[in-house]
Short mmCIF file of C-alpha atoms and ligand atoms in Angstrom, two decimals:
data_model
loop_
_atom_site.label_atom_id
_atom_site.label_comp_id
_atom_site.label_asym_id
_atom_site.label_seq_id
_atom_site.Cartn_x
_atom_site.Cartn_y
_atom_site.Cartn_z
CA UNK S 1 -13.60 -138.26 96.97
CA UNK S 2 -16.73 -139.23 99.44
CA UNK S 3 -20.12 -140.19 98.45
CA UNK S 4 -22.98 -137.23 98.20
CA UNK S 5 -26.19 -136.48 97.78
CA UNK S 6 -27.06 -135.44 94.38
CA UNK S 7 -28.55 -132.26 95.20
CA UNK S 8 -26.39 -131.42 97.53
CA UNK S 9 -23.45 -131.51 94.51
CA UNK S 10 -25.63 -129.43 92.07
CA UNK S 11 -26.71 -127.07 94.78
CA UNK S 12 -23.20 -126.56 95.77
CA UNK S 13 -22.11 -126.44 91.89
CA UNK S 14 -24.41 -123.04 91.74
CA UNK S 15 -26.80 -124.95 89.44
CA UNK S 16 -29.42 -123.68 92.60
CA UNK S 17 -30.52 -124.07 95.39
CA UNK S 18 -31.34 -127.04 97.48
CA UNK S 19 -35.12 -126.91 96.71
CA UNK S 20 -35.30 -125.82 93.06
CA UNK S 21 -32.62 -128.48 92.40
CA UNK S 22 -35.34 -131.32 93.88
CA UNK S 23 -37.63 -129.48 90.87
CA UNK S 24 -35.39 -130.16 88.16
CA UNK S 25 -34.80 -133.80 89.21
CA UNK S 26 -38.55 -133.76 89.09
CA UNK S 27 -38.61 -132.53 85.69
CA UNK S 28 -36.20 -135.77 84.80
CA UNK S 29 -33.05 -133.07 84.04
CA UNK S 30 -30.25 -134.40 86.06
CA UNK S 31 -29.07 -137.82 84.69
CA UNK S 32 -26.73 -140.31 86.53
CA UNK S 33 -24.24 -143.20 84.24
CA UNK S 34 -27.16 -141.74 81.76
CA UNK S 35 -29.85 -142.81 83.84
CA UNK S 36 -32.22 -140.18 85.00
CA UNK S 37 -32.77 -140.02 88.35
CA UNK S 38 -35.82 -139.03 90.76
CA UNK S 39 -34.58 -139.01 94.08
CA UNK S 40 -32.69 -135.96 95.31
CA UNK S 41 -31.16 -138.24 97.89
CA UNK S 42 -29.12 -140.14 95.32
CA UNK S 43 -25.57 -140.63 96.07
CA UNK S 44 -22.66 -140.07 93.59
CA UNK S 45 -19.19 -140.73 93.44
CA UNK S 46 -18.71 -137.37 92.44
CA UNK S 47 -15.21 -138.84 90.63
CA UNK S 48 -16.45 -141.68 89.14
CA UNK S 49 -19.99 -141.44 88.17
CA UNK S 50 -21.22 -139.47 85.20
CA UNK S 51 -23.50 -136.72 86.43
CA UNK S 52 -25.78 -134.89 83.77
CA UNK S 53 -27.55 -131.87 84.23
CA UNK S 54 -30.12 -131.34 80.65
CA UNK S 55 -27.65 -133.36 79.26
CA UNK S 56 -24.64 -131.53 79.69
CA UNK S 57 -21.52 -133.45 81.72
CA UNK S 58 -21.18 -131.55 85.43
CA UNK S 59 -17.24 -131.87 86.54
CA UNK S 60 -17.20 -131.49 90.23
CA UNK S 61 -14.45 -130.48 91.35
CA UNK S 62 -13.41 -131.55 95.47
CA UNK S 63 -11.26 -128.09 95.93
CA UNK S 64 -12.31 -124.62 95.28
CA UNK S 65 -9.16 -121.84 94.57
CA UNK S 66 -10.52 -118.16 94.04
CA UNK S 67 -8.19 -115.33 94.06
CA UNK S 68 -9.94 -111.93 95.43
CA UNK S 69 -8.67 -108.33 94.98
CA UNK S 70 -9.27 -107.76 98.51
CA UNK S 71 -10.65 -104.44 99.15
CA UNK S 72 -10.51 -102.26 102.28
CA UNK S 73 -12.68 -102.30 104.80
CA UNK S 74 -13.16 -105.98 105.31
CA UNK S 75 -12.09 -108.64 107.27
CA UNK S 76 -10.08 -111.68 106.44
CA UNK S 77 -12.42 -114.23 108.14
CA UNK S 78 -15.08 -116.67 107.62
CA UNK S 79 -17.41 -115.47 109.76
CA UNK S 80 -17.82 -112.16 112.15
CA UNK S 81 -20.73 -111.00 113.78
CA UNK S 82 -20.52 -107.29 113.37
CA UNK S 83 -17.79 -107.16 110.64
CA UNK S 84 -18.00 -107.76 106.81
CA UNK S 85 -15.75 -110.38 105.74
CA UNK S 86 -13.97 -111.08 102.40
CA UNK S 87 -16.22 -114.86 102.73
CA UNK S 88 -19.46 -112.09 102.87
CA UNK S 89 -18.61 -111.25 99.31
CA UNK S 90 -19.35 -114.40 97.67
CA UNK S 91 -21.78 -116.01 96.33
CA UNK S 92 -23.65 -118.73 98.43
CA UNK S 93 -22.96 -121.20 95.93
CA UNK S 94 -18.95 -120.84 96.71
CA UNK S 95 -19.89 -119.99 100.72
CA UNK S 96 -21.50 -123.39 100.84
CA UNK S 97 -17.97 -125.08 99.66
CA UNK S 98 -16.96 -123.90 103.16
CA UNK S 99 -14.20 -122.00 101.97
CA UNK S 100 -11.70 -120.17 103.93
CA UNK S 101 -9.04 -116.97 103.18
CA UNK S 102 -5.78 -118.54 102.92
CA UNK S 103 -3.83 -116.45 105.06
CA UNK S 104 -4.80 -113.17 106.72
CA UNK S 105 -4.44 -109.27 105.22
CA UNK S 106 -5.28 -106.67 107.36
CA UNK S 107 -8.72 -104.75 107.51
CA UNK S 108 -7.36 -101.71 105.48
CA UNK S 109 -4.97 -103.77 103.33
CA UNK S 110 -6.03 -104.67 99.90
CA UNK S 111 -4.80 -107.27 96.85
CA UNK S 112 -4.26 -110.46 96.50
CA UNK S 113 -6.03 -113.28 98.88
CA UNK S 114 -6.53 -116.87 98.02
CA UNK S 115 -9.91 -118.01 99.11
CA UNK S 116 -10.07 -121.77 99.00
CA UNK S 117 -11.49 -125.04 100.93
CA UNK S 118 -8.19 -126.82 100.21
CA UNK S 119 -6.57 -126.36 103.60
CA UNK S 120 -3.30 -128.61 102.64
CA UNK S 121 -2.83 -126.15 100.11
CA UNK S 122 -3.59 -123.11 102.48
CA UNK S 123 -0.99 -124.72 105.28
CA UNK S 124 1.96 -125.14 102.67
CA UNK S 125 1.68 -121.28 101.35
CA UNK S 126 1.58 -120.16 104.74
CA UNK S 127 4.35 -122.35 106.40
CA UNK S 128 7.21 -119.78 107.00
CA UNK S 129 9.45 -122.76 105.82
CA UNK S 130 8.27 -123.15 102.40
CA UNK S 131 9.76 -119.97 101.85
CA UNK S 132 6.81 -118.19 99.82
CA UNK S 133 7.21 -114.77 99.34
CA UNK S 134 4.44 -112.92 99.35
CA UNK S 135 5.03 -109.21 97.53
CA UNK S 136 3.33 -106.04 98.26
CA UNK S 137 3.37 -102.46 97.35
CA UNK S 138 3.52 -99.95 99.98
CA UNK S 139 3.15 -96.22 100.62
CA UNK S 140 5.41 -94.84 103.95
CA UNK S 141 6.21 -92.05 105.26
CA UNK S 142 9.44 -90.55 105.35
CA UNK S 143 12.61 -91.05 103.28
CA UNK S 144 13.32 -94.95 102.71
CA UNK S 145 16.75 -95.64 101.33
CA UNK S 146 19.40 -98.54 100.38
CA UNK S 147 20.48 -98.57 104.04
CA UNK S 148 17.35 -99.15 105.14
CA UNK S 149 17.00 -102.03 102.08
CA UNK S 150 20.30 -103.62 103.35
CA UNK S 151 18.83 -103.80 106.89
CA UNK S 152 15.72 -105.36 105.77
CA UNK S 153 17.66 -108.28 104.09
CA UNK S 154 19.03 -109.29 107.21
CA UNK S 155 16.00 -108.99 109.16
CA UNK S 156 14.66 -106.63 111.25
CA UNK S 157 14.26 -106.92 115.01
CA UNK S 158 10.10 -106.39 115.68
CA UNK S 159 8.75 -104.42 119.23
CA UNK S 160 8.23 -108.18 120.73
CA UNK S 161 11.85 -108.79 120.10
CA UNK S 162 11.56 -111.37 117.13
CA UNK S 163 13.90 -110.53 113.90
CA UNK S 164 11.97 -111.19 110.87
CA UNK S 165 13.45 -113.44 108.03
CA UNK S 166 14.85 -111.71 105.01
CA UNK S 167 13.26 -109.56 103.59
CA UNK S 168 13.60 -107.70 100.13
CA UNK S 169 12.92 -104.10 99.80
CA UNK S 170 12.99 -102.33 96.33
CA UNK S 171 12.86 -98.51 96.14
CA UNK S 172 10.19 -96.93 93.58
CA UNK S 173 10.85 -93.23 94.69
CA UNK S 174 11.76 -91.90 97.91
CA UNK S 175 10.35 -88.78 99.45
CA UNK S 176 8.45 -87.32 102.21
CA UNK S 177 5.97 -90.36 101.28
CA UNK S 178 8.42 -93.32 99.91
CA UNK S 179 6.81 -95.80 97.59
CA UNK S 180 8.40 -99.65 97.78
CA UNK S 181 8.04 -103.13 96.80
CA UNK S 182 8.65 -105.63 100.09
CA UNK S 183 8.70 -109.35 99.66
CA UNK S 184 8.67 -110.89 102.61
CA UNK S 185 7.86 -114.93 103.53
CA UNK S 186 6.58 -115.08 106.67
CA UNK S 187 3.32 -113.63 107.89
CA UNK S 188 3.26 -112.32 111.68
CA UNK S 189 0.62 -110.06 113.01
CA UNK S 190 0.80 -106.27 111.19
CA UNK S 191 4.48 -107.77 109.74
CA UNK S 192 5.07 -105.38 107.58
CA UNK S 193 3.75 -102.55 109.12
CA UNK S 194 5.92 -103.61 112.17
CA UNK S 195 8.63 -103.55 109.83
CA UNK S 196 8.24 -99.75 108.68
CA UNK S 197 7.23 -98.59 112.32
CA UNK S 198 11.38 -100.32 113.44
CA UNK S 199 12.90 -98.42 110.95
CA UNK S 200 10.60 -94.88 112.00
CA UNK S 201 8.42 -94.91 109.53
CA UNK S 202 5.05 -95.55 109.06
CA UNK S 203 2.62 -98.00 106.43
CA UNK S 204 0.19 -95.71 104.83
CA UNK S 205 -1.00 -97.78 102.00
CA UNK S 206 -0.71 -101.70 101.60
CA UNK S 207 -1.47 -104.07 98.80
CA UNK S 208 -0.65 -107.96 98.24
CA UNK S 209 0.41 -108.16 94.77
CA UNK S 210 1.53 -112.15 94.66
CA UNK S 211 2.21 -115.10 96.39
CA UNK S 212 5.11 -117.20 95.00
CA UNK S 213 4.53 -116.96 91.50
CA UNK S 214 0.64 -116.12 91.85
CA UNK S 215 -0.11 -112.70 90.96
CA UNK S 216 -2.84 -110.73 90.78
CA UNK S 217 -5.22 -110.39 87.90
CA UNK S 218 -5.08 -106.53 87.62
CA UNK S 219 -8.22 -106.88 85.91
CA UNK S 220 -9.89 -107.63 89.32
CA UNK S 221 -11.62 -104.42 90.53
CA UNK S 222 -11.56 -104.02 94.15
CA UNK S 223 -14.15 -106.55 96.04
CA UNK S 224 -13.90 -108.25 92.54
CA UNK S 225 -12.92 -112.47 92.27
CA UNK S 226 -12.54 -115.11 90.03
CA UNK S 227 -11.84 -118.86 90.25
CA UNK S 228 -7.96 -119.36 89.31
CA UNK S 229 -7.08 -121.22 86.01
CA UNK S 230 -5.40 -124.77 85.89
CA UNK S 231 -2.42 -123.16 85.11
CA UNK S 232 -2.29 -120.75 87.98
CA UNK S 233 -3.68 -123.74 90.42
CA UNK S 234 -0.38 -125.69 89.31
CA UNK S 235 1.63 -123.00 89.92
CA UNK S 236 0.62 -123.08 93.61
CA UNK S 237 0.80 -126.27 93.68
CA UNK S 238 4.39 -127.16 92.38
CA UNK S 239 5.77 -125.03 95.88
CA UNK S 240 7.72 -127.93 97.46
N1 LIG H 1 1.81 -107.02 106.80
C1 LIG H 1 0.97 -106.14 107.39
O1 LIG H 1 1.38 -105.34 108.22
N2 LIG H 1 -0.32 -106.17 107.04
C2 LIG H 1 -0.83 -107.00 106.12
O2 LIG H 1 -2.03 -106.96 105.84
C3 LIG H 1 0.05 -107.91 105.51
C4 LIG H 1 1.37 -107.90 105.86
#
Protein backbone atom coordinates (compact mmCIF):
# COMPACT_ATOMS: atom_id res chain seq x y z
CA UNK A 1 0.00 0.00 0.00
CA UNK A 2 1.45 3.73 -0.91
CA UNK A 3 2.41 6.37 1.43
CA UNK A 4 -0.43 9.18 2.45
CA UNK A 5 -1.11 12.04 4.01
CA UNK A 6 -2.59 11.63 7.33
CA UNK A 7 -5.55 13.63 6.79
CA UNK A 8 -6.14 12.62 3.72
CA UNK A 9 -6.60 8.75 5.33
CA UNK A 10 -8.93 10.01 8.17
CA UNK A 11 -10.82 12.27 5.85
CA UNK A 12 -11.33 9.47 3.50
CA UNK A 13 -12.06 7.00 6.59
CA UNK A 14 -15.34 9.38 7.24
CA UNK A 15 -13.68 10.50 10.50
CA UNK A 16 -14.37 14.24 8.50
CA UNK A 17 -13.53 16.28 6.44
CA UNK A 18 -10.26 17.56 5.20
CA UNK A 19 -10.34 20.75 7.38
CA UNK A 20 -11.93 19.62 10.65
CA UNK A 21 -9.52 16.65 10.51
CA UNK A 22 -6.38 19.44 10.56
CA UNK A 23 -8.54 20.56 13.99
CA UNK A 24 -8.36 17.40 15.65
CA UNK A 25 -4.63 16.91 14.89
CA UNK A 26 -4.52 20.31 16.48
CA UNK A 27 -6.24 19.18 19.46
CA UNK A 28 -3.27 16.31 19.69
CA UNK A 29 -6.18 13.39 18.84
CA UNK A 30 -4.69 11.46 16.05
CA UNK A 31 -1.55 9.53 17.23
CA UNK A 32 1.07 7.84 14.92
CA UNK A 33 3.49 4.40 16.37
CA UNK A 34 1.81 6.27 19.61
CA UNK A 35 3.29 9.44 18.90
CA UNK A 36 0.96 12.31 18.46
CA UNK A 37 1.31 14.12 15.61
CA UNK A 38 0.81 17.94 14.49
CA UNK A 39 1.22 18.08 10.97
CA UNK A 40 -1.69 17.11 8.76
CA UNK A 41 0.86 16.48 6.07
CA UNK A 42 2.29 13.44 7.83
CA UNK A 43 2.73 10.42 5.80
CA UNK A 44 1.69 6.85 6.85
CA UNK A 45 2.18 3.54 5.71
CA UNK A 46 -1.32 3.04 6.04
CA UNK A 47 -0.27 -1.02 6.48
CA UNK A 48 2.37 -0.73 8.66
CA UNK A 49 2.15 2.18 10.91
CA UNK A 50 -0.19 2.35 13.87
CA UNK A 51 -2.63 5.18 13.33
CA UNK A 52 -4.73 6.44 16.43
CA UNK A 53 -7.56 8.52 16.36
CA UNK A 54 -8.50 9.56 20.57
CA UNK A 55 -6.81 6.57 21.10
CA UNK A 56 -8.69 4.14 19.31
CA UNK A 57 -6.62 1.88 16.46
CA UNK A 58 -7.98 3.17 12.71
CA UNK A 59 -7.67 -0.05 10.19
CA UNK A 60 -7.52 1.36 6.76
CA UNK A 61 -8.46 -0.63 4.54
CA UNK A 62 -6.85 -0.11 0.51
CA UNK A 63 -10.30 -1.58 -1.16
CA UNK A 64 -13.78 -0.53 -0.57
CA UNK A 65 -16.77 -3.43 -1.48
CA UNK A 66 -20.42 -2.03 -0.89
CA UNK A 67 -23.31 -3.89 -2.16
CA UNK A 68 -26.41 -1.43 -3.12
CA UNK A 69 -30.08 -2.42 -3.64
CA UNK A 70 -30.10 -0.47 -6.68
CA UNK A 71 -33.23 1.37 -7.11
CA UNK A 72 -34.94 2.65 -10.27
CA UNK A 73 -34.45 5.61 -11.71
CA UNK A 74 -30.72 5.89 -11.56
CA UNK A 75 -27.84 5.41 -13.46
CA UNK A 76 -25.04 2.95 -13.13
CA UNK A 77 -22.18 5.51 -13.46
CA UNK A 78 -19.73 7.52 -11.65
CA UNK A 79 -20.50 10.60 -12.83
CA UNK A 80 -23.41 12.21 -15.23
CA UNK A 81 -24.20 15.61 -15.71
CA UNK A 82 -27.93 15.62 -15.86
CA UNK A 83 -28.57 12.08 -14.46
CA UNK A 84 -28.53 10.74 -10.82
CA UNK A 85 -26.19 8.02 -10.41
CA UNK A 86 -26.06 5.03 -7.99
CA UNK A 87 -22.18 6.86 -6.96
CA UNK A 88 -24.76 10.16 -6.14
CA UNK A 89 -26.14 8.09 -3.33
CA UNK A 90 -23.24 7.83 -1.17
CA UNK A 91 -21.74 9.40 1.20
CA UNK A 92 -18.66 11.66 0.34
CA UNK A 93 -16.61 9.83 2.63
CA UNK A 94 -17.03 6.49 0.30
CA UNK A 95 -17.24 8.96 -3.09
CA UNK A 96 -13.80 10.17 -2.16
CA UNK A 97 -12.45 6.30 -2.28
CA UNK A 98 -13.15 6.84 -6.00
CA UNK A 99 -15.32 4.03 -6.23
CA UNK A 100 -16.95 2.66 -9.22
CA UNK A 101 -20.33 0.24 -9.95
CA UNK A 102 -18.96 -3.01 -10.82
CA UNK A 103 -20.80 -3.77 -13.78
CA UNK A 104 -23.76 -1.93 -15.29
CA UNK A 105 -27.84 -2.47 -14.53
CA UNK A 106 -30.07 -0.62 -16.45
CA UNK A 107 -31.79 2.78 -15.46
CA UNK A 108 -35.16 1.05 -14.50
CA UNK A 109 -33.53 -2.18 -13.24
CA UNK A 110 -33.10 -2.61 -9.59
CA UNK A 111 -31.03 -5.16 -6.99
CA UNK A 112 -27.94 -6.09 -6.50
CA UNK A 113 -24.74 -3.82 -7.65
CA UNK A 114 -21.29 -4.04 -6.24
CA UNK A 115 -19.86 -0.63 -5.78
CA UNK A 116 -16.16 -0.88 -5.18
CA UNK A 117 -12.58 0.85 -6.00
CA UNK A 118 -11.07 -2.63 -6.43
CA UNK A 119 -11.09 -2.77 -10.21
CA UNK A 120 -9.15 -6.36 -10.36
CA UNK A 121 -11.96 -7.52 -8.52
CA UNK A 122 -14.60 -5.63 -10.74
CA UNK A 123 -12.71 -7.09 -14.12
CA UNK A 124 -12.80 -10.84 -12.86
CA UNK A 125 -16.80 -10.73 -12.00
CA UNK A 126 -17.40 -9.22 -15.18
CA UNK A 127 -15.12 -11.34 -17.53
CA UNK A 128 -17.70 -13.49 -19.50
CA UNK A 129 -15.01 -16.28 -18.95
CA UNK A 130 -15.07 -16.55 -15.33
CA UNK A 131 -18.36 -17.83 -15.79
CA UNK A 132 -20.29 -15.72 -12.99
CA UNK A 133 -23.75 -15.95 -13.11
CA UNK A 134 -25.47 -13.22 -12.24
CA UNK A 135 -29.43 -14.11 -11.24
CA UNK A 136 -32.38 -11.96 -11.61
CA UNK A 137 -36.05 -12.00 -11.22
CA UNK A 138 -38.15 -10.89 -13.97
CA UNK A 139 -41.73 -9.95 -14.84
CA UNK A 140 -42.71 -10.61 -18.93
CA UNK A 141 -45.32 -10.58 -20.77
CA UNK A 142 -46.92 -13.36 -22.29
CA UNK A 143 -46.86 -17.12 -21.60
CA UNK A 144 -43.12 -18.37 -20.90
CA UNK A 145 -42.78 -22.11 -20.91
CA UNK A 146 -40.16 -25.18 -20.75
CA UNK A 147 -39.65 -24.78 -24.50
CA UNK A 148 -38.79 -21.53 -24.22
CA UNK A 149 -36.37 -22.66 -20.95
CA UNK A 150 -34.75 -25.36 -23.21
CA UNK A 151 -34.00 -22.67 -25.85
CA UNK A 152 -32.49 -20.39 -23.42
CA UNK A 153 -29.93 -23.10 -22.31
CA UNK A 154 -28.54 -23.25 -25.57
CA UNK A 155 -28.42 -19.69 -26.20
CA UNK A 156 -30.39 -17.44 -27.85
CA UNK A 157 -29.54 -15.64 -31.09
CA UNK A 158 -29.79 -11.52 -30.12
CA UNK A 159 -31.17 -8.73 -33.06
CA UNK A 160 -27.21 -8.04 -33.78
CA UNK A 161 -26.85 -11.66 -34.56
CA UNK A 162 -24.72 -12.79 -31.44
CA UNK A 163 -26.11 -16.09 -29.51
CA UNK A 164 -25.83 -15.55 -25.92
CA UNK A 165 -24.07 -18.21 -23.64
CA UNK A 166 -26.28 -20.49 -21.64
CA UNK A 167 -28.55 -19.37 -19.97
CA UNK A 168 -30.90 -20.83 -17.17
CA UNK A 169 -34.48 -19.99 -17.02
CA UNK A 170 -36.74 -21.21 -14.09
CA UNK A 171 -40.53 -20.81 -14.31
CA UNK A 172 -42.35 -19.19 -11.12
CA UNK A 173 -45.88 -19.01 -12.82
CA UNK A 174 -46.76 -18.48 -16.26
CA UNK A 175 -49.57 -16.29 -17.48
CA UNK A 176 -50.53 -13.35 -19.43
CA UNK A 177 -47.55 -11.72 -17.24
CA UNK A 178 -44.93 -14.78 -16.62
CA UNK A 179 -42.74 -14.43 -13.57
CA UNK A 180 -38.98 -16.19 -13.92
CA UNK A 181 -35.67 -16.57 -12.48
CA UNK A 182 -32.74 -16.11 -15.43
CA UNK A 183 -29.13 -16.67 -14.61
CA UNK A 184 -27.18 -15.66 -17.12
CA UNK A 185 -23.02 -14.95 -17.16
CA UNK A 186 -22.35 -12.58 -19.51
CA UNK A 187 -23.48 -8.99 -19.50
CA UNK A 188 -24.22 -7.35 -23.09
CA UNK A 189 -26.15 -4.19 -23.52
CA UNK A 190 -30.17 -4.70 -22.38
CA UNK A 191 -29.05 -8.77 -22.33
CA UNK A 192 -31.75 -9.92 -20.87
CA UNK A 193 -34.27 -7.84 -22.09
CA UNK A 194 -32.87 -8.76 -25.60
CA UNK A 195 -33.39 -12.14 -24.54
CA UNK A 196 -37.29 -11.86 -23.78
CA UNK A 197 -37.87 -9.43 -26.84
CA UNK A 198 -36.17 -12.97 -29.29
CA UNK A 199 -38.47 -15.14 -27.84
CA UNK A 200 -41.72 -12.29 -28.31
CA UNK A 201 -41.96 -11.24 -25.19
CA UNK A 202 -41.25 -8.38 -23.37
CA UNK A 203 -39.10 -7.40 -19.72
CA UNK A 204 -41.50 -5.56 -17.58
CA UNK A 205 -39.82 -5.76 -14.29
CA UNK A 206 -36.01 -6.56 -13.58
CA UNK A 207 -34.04 -7.16 -10.45
CA UNK A 208 -30.31 -8.50 -9.81
CA UNK A 209 -30.66 -10.82 -7.04
CA UNK A 210 -26.79 -12.28 -6.91
CA UNK A 211 -23.64 -12.52 -8.41
CA UNK A 212 -21.89 -15.92 -8.03
CA UNK A 213 -22.62 -16.71 -4.65
CA UNK A 214 -23.23 -12.92 -3.53
CA UNK A 215 -26.71 -12.25 -2.82
CA UNK A 216 -28.57 -9.62 -1.82
CA UNK A 217 -29.21 -8.50 1.70
CA UNK A 218 -33.08 -8.37 1.45
CA UNK A 219 -32.85 -6.18 4.29
CA UNK A 220 -31.54 -3.41 1.93
CA UNK A 221 -34.47 -1.05 1.13
CA UNK A 222 -34.34 0.33 -2.24
CA UNK A 223 -31.45 3.19 -2.65
CA UNK A 224 -30.29 1.45 0.64
CA UNK A 225 -26.20 0.04 1.00
CA UNK A 226 -23.93 -1.42 3.20
CA UNK A 227 -20.22 -2.34 3.16
CA UNK A 228 -20.03 -6.31 2.56
CA UNK A 229 -18.71 -8.56 5.43
CA UNK A 230 -15.29 -10.50 5.29
CA UNK A 231 -17.12 -13.37 4.64
CA UNK A 232 -19.09 -12.16 1.69
CA UNK A 233 -15.72 -10.24 0.36
CA UNK A 234 -14.10 -13.88 0.31
CA UNK A 235 -16.75 -15.23 -1.36
CA UNK A 236 -16.09 -12.89 -4.31
CA UNK A 237 -12.94 -13.34 -4.08
CA UNK A 238 -12.40 -17.22 -4.19
CA UNK A 239 -14.06 -16.94 -8.19
CA UNK A 240 -11.04 -18.40 -10.05
N1 LIG B 1 -30.10 -7.38 -18.69
C1 LIG B 1 -30.86 -6.29 -18.99
O1 LIG B 1 -31.54 -6.28 -20.01
N2 LIG B 1 -30.81 -5.25 -18.17
C2 LIG B 1 -30.12 -5.22 -17.03
O2 LIG B 1 -30.14 -4.22 -16.30
C3 LIG B 1 -29.34 -6.34 -16.71
C4 LIG B 1 -29.35 -7.42 -17.55
Amino acid sequence: MSKMRIDKLLSNMGYGSRKEIKNFIKECLVAINDVIIDDPGFTVQPDKDVITFRNEKVSYKEYIYIMMNKPKGVICATYDPSERTVVDLLPHHIKSRKVFPAGRLDKDTEGLLLITNDGELSHKLLSPKKHVFKKYYAEVLGFIDEDDASLFSEGILLDDGYKTMPATLEIISSGNISKVYISIREGKYHQIKRMFEAIDSKVIYLKRLSIGKLKLDENLKEGEWRELNEEEIKLLKSIE
